[in-house]
Each structure stands twice: as structure tokens, then as C-alpha cells.
PDB file of N, CA, C and O in Angstrom:
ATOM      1  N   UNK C 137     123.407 103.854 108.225  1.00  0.00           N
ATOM      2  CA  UNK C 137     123.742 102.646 108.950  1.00  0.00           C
ATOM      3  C   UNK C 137     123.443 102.853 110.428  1.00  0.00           C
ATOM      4  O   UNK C 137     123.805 103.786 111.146  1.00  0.00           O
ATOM      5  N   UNK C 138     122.943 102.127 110.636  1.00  0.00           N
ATOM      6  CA  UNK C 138     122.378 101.860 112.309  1.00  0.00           C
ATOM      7  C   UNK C 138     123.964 101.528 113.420  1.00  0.00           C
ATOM      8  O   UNK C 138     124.708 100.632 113.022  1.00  0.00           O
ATOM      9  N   UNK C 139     124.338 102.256 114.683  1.00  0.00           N
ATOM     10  CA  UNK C 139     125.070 102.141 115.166  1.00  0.00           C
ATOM     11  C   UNK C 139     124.317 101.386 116.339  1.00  0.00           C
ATOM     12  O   UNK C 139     123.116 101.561 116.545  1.00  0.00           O
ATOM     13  N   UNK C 140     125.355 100.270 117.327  1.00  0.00           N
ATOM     14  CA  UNK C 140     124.709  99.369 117.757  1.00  0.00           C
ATOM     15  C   UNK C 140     125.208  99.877 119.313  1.00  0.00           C
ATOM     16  O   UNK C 140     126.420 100.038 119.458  1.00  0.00           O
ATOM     17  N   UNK C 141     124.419 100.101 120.339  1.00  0.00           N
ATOM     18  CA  UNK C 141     125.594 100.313 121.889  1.00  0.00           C
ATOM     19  C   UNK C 141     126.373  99.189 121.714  1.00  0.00           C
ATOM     20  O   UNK C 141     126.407  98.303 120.859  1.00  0.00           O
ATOM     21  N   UNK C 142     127.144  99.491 122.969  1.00  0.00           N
ATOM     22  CA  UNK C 142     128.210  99.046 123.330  1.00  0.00           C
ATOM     23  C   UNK C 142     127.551  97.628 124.274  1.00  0.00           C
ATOM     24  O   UNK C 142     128.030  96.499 124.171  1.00  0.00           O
ATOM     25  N   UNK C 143     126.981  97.798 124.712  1.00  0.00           N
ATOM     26  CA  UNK C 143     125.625  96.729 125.746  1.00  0.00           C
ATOM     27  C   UNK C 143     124.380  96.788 124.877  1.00  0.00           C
ATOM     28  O   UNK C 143     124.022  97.664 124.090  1.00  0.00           O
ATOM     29  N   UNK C 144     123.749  95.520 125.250  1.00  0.00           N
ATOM     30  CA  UNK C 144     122.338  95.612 124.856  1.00  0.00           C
ATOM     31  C   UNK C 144     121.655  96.295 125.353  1.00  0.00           C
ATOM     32  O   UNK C 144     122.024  96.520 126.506  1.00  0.00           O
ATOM     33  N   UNK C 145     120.566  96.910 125.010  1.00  0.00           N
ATOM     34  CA  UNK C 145     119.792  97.312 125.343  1.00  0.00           C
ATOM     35  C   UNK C 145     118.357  96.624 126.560  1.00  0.00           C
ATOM     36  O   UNK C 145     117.679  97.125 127.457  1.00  0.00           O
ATOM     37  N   UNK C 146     118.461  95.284 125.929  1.00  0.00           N
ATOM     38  CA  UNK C 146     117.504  94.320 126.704  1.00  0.00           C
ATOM     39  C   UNK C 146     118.078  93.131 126.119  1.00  0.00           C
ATOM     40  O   UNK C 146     118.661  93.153 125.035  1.00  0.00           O
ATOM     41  N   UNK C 147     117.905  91.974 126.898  1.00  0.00           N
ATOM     42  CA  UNK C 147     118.081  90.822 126.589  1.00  0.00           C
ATOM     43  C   UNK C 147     117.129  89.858 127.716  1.00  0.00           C
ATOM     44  O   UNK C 147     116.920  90.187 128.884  1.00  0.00           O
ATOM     45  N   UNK C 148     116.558  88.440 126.970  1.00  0.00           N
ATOM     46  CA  UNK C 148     115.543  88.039 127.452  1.00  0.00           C
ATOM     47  C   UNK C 148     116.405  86.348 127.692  1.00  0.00           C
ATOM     48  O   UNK C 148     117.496  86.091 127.183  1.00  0.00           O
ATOM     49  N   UNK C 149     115.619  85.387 128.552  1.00  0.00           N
ATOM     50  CA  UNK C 149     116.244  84.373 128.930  1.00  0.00           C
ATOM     51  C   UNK C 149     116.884  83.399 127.319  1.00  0.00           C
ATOM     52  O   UNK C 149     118.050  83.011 127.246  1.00  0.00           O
ATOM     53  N   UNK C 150     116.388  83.288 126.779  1.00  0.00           N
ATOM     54  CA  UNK C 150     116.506  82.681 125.713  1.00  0.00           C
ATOM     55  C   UNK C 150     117.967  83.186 124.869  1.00  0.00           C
ATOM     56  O   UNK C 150     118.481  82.421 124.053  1.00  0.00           O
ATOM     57  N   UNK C 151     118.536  84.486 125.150  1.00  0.00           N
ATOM     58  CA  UNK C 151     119.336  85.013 124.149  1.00  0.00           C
ATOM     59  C   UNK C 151     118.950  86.149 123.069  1.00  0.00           C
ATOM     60  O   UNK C 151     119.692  86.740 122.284  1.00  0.00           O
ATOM     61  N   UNK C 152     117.758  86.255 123.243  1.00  0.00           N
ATOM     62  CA  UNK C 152     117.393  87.300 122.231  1.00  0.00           C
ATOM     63  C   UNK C 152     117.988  88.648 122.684  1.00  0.00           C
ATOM     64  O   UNK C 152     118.249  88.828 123.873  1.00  0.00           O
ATOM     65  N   UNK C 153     118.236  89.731 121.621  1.00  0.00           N
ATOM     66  CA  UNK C 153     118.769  90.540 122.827  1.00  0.00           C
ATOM     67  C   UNK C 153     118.081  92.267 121.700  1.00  0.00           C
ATOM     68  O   UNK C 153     117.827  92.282 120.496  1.00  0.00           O
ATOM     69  N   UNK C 154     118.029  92.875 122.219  1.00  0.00           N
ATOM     70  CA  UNK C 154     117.690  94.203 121.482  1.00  0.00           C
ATOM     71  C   UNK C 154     119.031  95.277 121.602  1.00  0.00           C
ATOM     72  O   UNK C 154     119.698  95.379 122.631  1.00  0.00           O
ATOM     73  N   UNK C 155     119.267  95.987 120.454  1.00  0.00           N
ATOM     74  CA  UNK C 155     120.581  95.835 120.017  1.00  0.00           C
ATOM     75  C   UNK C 155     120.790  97.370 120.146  1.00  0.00           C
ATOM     76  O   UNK C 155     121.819  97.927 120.530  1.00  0.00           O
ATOM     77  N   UNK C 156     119.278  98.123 119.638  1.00  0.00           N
ATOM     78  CA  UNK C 156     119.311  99.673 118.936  1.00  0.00           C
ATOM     79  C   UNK C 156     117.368  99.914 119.122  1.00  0.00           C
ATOM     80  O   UNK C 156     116.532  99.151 119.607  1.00  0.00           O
ATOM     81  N   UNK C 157     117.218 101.281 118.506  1.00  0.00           N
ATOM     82  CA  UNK C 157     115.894 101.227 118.819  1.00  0.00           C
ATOM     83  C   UNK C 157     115.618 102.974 118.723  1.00  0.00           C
ATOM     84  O   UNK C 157     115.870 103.945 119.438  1.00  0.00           O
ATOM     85  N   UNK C 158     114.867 102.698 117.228  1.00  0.00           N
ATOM     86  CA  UNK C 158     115.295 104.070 116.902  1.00  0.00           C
ATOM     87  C   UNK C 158     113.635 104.556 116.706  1.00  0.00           C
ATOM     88  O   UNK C 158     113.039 104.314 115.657  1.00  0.00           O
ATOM     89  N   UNK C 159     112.954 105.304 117.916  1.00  0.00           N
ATOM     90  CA  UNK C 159     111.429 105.999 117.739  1.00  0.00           C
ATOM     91  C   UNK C 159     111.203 106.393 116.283  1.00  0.00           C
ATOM     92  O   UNK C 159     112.068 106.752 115.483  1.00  0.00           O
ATOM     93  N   UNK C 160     109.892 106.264 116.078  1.00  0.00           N
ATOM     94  CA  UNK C 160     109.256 107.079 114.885  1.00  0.00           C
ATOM     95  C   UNK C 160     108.169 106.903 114.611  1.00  0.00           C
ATOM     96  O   UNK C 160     107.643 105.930 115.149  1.00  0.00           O
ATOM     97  N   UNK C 161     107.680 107.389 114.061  1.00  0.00           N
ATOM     98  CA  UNK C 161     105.703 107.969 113.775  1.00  0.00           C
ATOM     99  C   UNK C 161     105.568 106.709 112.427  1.00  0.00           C
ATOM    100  O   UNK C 161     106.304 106.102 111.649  1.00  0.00           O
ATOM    101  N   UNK C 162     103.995 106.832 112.815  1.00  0.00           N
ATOM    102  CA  UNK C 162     102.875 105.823 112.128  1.00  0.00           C
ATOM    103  C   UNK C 162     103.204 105.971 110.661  1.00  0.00           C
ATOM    104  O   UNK C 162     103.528 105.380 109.631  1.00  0.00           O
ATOM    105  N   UNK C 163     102.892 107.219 111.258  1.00  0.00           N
ATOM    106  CA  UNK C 163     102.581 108.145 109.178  1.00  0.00           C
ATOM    107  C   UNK C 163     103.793 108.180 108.609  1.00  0.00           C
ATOM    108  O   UNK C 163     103.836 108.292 107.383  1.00  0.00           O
ATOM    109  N   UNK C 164     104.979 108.095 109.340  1.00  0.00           N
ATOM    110  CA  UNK C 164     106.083 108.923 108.261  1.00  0.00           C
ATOM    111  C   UNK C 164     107.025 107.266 109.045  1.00  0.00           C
ATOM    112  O   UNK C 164     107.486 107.145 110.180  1.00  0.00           O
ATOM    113  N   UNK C 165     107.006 105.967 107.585  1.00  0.00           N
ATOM    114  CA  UNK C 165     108.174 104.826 108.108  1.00  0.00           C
ATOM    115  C   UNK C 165     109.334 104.971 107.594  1.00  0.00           C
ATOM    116  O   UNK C 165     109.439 105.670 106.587  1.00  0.00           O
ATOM    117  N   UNK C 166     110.355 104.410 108.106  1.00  0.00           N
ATOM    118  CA  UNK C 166     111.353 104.272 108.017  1.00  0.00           C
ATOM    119  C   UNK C 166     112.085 104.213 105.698  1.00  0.00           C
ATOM    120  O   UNK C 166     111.780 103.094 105.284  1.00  0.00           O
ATOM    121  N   UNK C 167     112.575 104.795 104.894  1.00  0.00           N
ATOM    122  CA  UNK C 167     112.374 105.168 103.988  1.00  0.00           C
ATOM    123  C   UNK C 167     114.310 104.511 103.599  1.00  0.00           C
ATOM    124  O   UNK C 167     115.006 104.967 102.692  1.00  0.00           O
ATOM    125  N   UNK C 168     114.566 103.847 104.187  1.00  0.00           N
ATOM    126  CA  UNK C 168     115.961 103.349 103.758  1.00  0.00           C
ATOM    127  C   UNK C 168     116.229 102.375 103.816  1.00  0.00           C
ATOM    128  O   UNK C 168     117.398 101.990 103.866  1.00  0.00           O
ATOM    129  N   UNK C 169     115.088 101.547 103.828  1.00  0.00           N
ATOM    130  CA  UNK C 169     115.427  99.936 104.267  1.00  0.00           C
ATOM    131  C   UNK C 169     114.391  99.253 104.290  1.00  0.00           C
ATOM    132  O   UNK C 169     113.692  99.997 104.978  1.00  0.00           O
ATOM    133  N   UNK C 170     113.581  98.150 103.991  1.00  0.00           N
ATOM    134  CA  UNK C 170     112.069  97.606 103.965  1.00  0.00           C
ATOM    135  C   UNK C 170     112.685  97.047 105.853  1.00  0.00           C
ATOM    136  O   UNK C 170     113.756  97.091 106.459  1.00  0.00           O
ATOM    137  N   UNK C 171     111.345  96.593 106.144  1.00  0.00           N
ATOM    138  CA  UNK C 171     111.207  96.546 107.390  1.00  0.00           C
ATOM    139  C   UNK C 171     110.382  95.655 107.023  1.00  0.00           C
ATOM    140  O   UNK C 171     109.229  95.743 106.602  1.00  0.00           O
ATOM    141  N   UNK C 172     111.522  94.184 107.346  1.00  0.00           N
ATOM    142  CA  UNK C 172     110.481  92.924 107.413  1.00  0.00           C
ATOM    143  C   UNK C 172     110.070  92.035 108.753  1.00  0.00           C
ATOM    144  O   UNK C 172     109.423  90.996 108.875  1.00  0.00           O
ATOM    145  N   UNK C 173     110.695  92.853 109.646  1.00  0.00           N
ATOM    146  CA  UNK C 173     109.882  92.434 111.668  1.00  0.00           C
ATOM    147  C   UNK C 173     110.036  93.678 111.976  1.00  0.00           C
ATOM    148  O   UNK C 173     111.058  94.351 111.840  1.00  0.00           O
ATOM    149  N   UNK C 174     108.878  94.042 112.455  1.00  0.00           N
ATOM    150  CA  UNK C 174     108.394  94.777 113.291  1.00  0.00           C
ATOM    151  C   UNK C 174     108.095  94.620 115.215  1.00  0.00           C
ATOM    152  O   UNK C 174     107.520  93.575 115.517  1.00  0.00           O
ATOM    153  N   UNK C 175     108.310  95.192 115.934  1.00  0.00           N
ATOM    154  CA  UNK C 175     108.225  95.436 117.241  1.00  0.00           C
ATOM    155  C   UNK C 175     107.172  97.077 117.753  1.00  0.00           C
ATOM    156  O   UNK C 175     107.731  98.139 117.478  1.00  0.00           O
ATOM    157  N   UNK C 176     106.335  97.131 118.161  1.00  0.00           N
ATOM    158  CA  UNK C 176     106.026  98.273 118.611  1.00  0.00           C
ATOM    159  C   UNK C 176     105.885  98.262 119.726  1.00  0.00           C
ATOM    160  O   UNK C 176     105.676  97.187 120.288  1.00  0.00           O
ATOM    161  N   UNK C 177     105.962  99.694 120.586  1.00  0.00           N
ATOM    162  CA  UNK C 177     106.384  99.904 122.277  1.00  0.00           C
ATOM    163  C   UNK C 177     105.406 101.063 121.864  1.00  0.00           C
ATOM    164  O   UNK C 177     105.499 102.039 121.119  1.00  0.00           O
ATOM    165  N   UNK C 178     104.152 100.385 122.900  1.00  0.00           N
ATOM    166  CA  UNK C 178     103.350 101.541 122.855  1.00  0.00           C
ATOM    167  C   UNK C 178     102.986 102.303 124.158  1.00  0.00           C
ATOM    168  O   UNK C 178     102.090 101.786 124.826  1.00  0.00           O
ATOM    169  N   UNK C 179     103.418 103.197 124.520  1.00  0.00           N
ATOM    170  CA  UNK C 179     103.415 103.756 126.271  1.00  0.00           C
ATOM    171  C   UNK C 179     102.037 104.660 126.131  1.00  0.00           C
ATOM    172  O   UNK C 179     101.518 105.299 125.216  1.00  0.00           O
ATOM    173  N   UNK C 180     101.653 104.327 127.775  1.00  0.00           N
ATOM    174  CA  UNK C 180     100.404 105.190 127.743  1.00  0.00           C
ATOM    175  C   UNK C 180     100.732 105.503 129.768  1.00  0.00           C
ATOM    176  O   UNK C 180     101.097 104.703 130.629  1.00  0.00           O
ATOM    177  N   UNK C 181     100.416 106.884 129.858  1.00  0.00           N
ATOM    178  CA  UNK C 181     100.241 107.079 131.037  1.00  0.00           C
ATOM    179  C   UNK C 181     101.521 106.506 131.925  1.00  0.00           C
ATOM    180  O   UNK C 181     101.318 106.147 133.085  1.00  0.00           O
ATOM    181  N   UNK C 182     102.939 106.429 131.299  1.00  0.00           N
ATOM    182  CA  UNK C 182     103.964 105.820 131.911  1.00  0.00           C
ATOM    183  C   UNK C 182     103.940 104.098 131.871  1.00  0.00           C
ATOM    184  O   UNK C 182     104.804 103.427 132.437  1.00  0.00           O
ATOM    185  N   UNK C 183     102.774 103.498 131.087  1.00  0.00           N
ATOM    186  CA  UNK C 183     102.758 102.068 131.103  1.00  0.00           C
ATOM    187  C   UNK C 183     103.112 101.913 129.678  1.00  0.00           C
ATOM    188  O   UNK C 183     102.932 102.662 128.717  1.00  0.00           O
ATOM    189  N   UNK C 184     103.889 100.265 129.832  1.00  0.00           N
ATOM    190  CA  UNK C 184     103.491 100.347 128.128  1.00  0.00           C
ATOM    191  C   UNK C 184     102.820  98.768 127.920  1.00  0.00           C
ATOM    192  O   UNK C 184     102.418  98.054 128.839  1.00  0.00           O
ATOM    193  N   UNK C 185     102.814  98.451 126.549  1.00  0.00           N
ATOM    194  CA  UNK C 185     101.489  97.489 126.647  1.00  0.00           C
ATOM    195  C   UNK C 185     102.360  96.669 125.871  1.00  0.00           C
ATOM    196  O   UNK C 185     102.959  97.008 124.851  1.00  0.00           O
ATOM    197  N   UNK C 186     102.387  95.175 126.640  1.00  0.00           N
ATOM    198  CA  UNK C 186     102.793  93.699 126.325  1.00  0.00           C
ATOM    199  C   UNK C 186     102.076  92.888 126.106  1.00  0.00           C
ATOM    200  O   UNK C 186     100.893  93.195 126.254  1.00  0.00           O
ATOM    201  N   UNK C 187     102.299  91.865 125.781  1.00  0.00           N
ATOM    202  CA  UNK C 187     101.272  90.795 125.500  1.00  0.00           C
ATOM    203  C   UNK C 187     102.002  89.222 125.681  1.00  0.00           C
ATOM    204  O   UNK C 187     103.128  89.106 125.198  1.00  0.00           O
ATOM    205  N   UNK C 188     101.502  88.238 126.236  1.00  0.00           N
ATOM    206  CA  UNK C 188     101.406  87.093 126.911  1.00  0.00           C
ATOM    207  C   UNK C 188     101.702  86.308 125.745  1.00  0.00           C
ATOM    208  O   UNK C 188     101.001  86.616 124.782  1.00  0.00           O
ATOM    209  N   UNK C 189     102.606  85.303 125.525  1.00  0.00           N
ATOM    210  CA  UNK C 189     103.056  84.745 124.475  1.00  0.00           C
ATOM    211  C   UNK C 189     102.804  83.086 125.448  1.00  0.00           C
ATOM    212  O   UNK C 189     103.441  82.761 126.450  1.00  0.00           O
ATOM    213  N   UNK C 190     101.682  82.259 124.757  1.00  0.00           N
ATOM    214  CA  UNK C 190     101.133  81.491 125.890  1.00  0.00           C
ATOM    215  C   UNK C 190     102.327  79.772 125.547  1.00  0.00           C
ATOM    216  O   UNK C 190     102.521  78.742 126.194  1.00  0.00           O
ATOM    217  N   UNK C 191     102.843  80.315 124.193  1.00  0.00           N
ATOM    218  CA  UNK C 191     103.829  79.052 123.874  1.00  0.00           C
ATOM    219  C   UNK C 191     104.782  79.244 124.166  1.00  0.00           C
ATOM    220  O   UNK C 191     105.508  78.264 124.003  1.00  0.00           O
ATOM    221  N   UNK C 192     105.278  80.112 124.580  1.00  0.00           N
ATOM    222  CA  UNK C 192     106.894  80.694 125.148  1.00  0.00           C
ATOM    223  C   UNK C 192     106.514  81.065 126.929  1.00  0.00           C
ATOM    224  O   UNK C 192     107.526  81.493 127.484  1.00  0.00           O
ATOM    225  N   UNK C 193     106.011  81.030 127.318  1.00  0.00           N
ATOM    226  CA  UNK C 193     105.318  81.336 128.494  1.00  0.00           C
ATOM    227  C   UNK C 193     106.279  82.554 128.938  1.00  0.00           C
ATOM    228  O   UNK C 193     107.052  82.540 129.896  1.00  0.00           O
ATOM    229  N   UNK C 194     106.047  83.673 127.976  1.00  0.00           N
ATOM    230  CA  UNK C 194     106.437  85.047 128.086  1.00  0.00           C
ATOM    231  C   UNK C 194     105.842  86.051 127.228  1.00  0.00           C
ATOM    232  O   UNK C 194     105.172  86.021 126.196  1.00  0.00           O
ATOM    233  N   UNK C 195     106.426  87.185 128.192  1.00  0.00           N
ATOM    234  CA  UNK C 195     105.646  88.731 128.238  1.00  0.00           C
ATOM    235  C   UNK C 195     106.608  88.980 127.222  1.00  0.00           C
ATOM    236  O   UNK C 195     107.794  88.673 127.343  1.00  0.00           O
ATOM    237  N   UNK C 196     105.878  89.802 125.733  1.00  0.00           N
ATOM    238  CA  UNK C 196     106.509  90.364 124.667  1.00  0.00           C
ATOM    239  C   UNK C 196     106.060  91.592 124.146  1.00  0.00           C
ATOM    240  O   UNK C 196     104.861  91.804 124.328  1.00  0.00           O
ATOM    241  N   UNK C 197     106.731  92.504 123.516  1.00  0.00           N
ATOM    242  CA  UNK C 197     106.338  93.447 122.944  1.00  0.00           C
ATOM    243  C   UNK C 197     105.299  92.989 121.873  1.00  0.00           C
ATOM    244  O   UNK C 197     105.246  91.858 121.391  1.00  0.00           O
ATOM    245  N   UNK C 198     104.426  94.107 121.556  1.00  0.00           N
ATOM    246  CA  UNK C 198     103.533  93.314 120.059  1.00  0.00           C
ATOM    247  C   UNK C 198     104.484  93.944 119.164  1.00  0.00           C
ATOM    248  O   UNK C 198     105.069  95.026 119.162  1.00  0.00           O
ATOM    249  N   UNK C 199     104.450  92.744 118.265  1.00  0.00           N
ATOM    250  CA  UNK C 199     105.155  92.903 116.792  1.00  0.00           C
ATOM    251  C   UNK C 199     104.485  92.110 115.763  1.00  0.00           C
ATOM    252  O   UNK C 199     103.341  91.739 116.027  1.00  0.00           O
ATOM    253  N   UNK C 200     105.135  91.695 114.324  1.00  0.00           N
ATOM    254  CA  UNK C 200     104.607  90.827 113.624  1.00  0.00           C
ATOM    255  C   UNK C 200     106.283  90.498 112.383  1.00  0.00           C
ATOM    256  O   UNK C 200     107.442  90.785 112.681  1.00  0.00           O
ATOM    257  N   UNK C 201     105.882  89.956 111.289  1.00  0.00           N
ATOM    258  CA  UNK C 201     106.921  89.889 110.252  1.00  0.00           C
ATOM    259  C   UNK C 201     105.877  90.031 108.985  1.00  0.00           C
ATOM    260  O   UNK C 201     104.652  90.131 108.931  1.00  0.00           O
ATOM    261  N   UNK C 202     106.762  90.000 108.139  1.00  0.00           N
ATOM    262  CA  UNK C 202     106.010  90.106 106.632  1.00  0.00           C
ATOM    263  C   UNK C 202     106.630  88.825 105.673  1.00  0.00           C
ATOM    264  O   UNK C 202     107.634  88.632 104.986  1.00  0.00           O
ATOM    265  N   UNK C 203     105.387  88.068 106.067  1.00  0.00           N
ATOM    266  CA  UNK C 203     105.508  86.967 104.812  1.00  0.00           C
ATOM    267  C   UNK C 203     106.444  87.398 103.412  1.00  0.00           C
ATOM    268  O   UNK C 203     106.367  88.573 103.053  1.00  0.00           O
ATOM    269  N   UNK C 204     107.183  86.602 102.749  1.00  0.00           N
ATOM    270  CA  UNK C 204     107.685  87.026 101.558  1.00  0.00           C
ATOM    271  C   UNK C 204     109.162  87.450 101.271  1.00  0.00           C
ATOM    272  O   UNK C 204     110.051  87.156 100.472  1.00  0.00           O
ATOM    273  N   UNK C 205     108.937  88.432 102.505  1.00  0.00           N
ATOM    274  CA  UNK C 205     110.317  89.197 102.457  1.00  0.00           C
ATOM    275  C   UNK C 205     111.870  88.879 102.701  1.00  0.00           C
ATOM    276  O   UNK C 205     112.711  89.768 102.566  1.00  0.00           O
TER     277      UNK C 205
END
């Protein structure tokens, strides 16, 4: 079971808020739970890489969801 802080971690104008945020590798996913949204934080050189969400007129992590699930 995922423990949540005590504060968010991030929270964006809207209310969304990031709760927990637990690193891990490409090759080896998460094995206790299907994972139906995804978020990735990809840092390079101390930057990390966002992307322009042109209908929300905001900066987001790349992620996606899985139809179905």
C-alpha cells in the first residue's frame, strides 16, 4: 500500500494535486497493481522535460492512460 505525505507534493491551479511518487526503471514495472495513468519525469542535465497542453493552456508532465482499464 502506497503511503500518502502529509502535504502534497505538487498541486496545479485547477486542484489536481500529486499525492506520492515512487521512481522506477523502464524494464522492471511496477508488479502489484496494473497501472492504468501513467506520468513520466524525465530529467536530463538537471532539466526535466514538459510539454505544452495547448487546451488547458498548461505545462504538463508527459503521460498517457490505457483505454479499457
Amino acid at each position: 500500500m502506497t503511503e500518502y505525505a502529509a502535504e502534497p507534493l505538487a498541486a496545479d491551479s485547477r486542484g489536481n494535486l500529486l499525492v506520492s511518487f515512487t521512481p522506477g526503471r523502464e524494464d522492471s514495472p511496477p508488479r502489484d497493481a496494473p497501472v492504468p495513468v501513467a506520468l513520466a519525469a524525465l530529467w536530463h542535465g538537471g532539466c526535466v522535460l514538459m510539454v505544452h497542453d495547448r487546451n488547458r493552456a498548461s505545462w504538463e508532465l508527459p503521460g498517457g492512460y490505457a483505454k479499457g482499464l
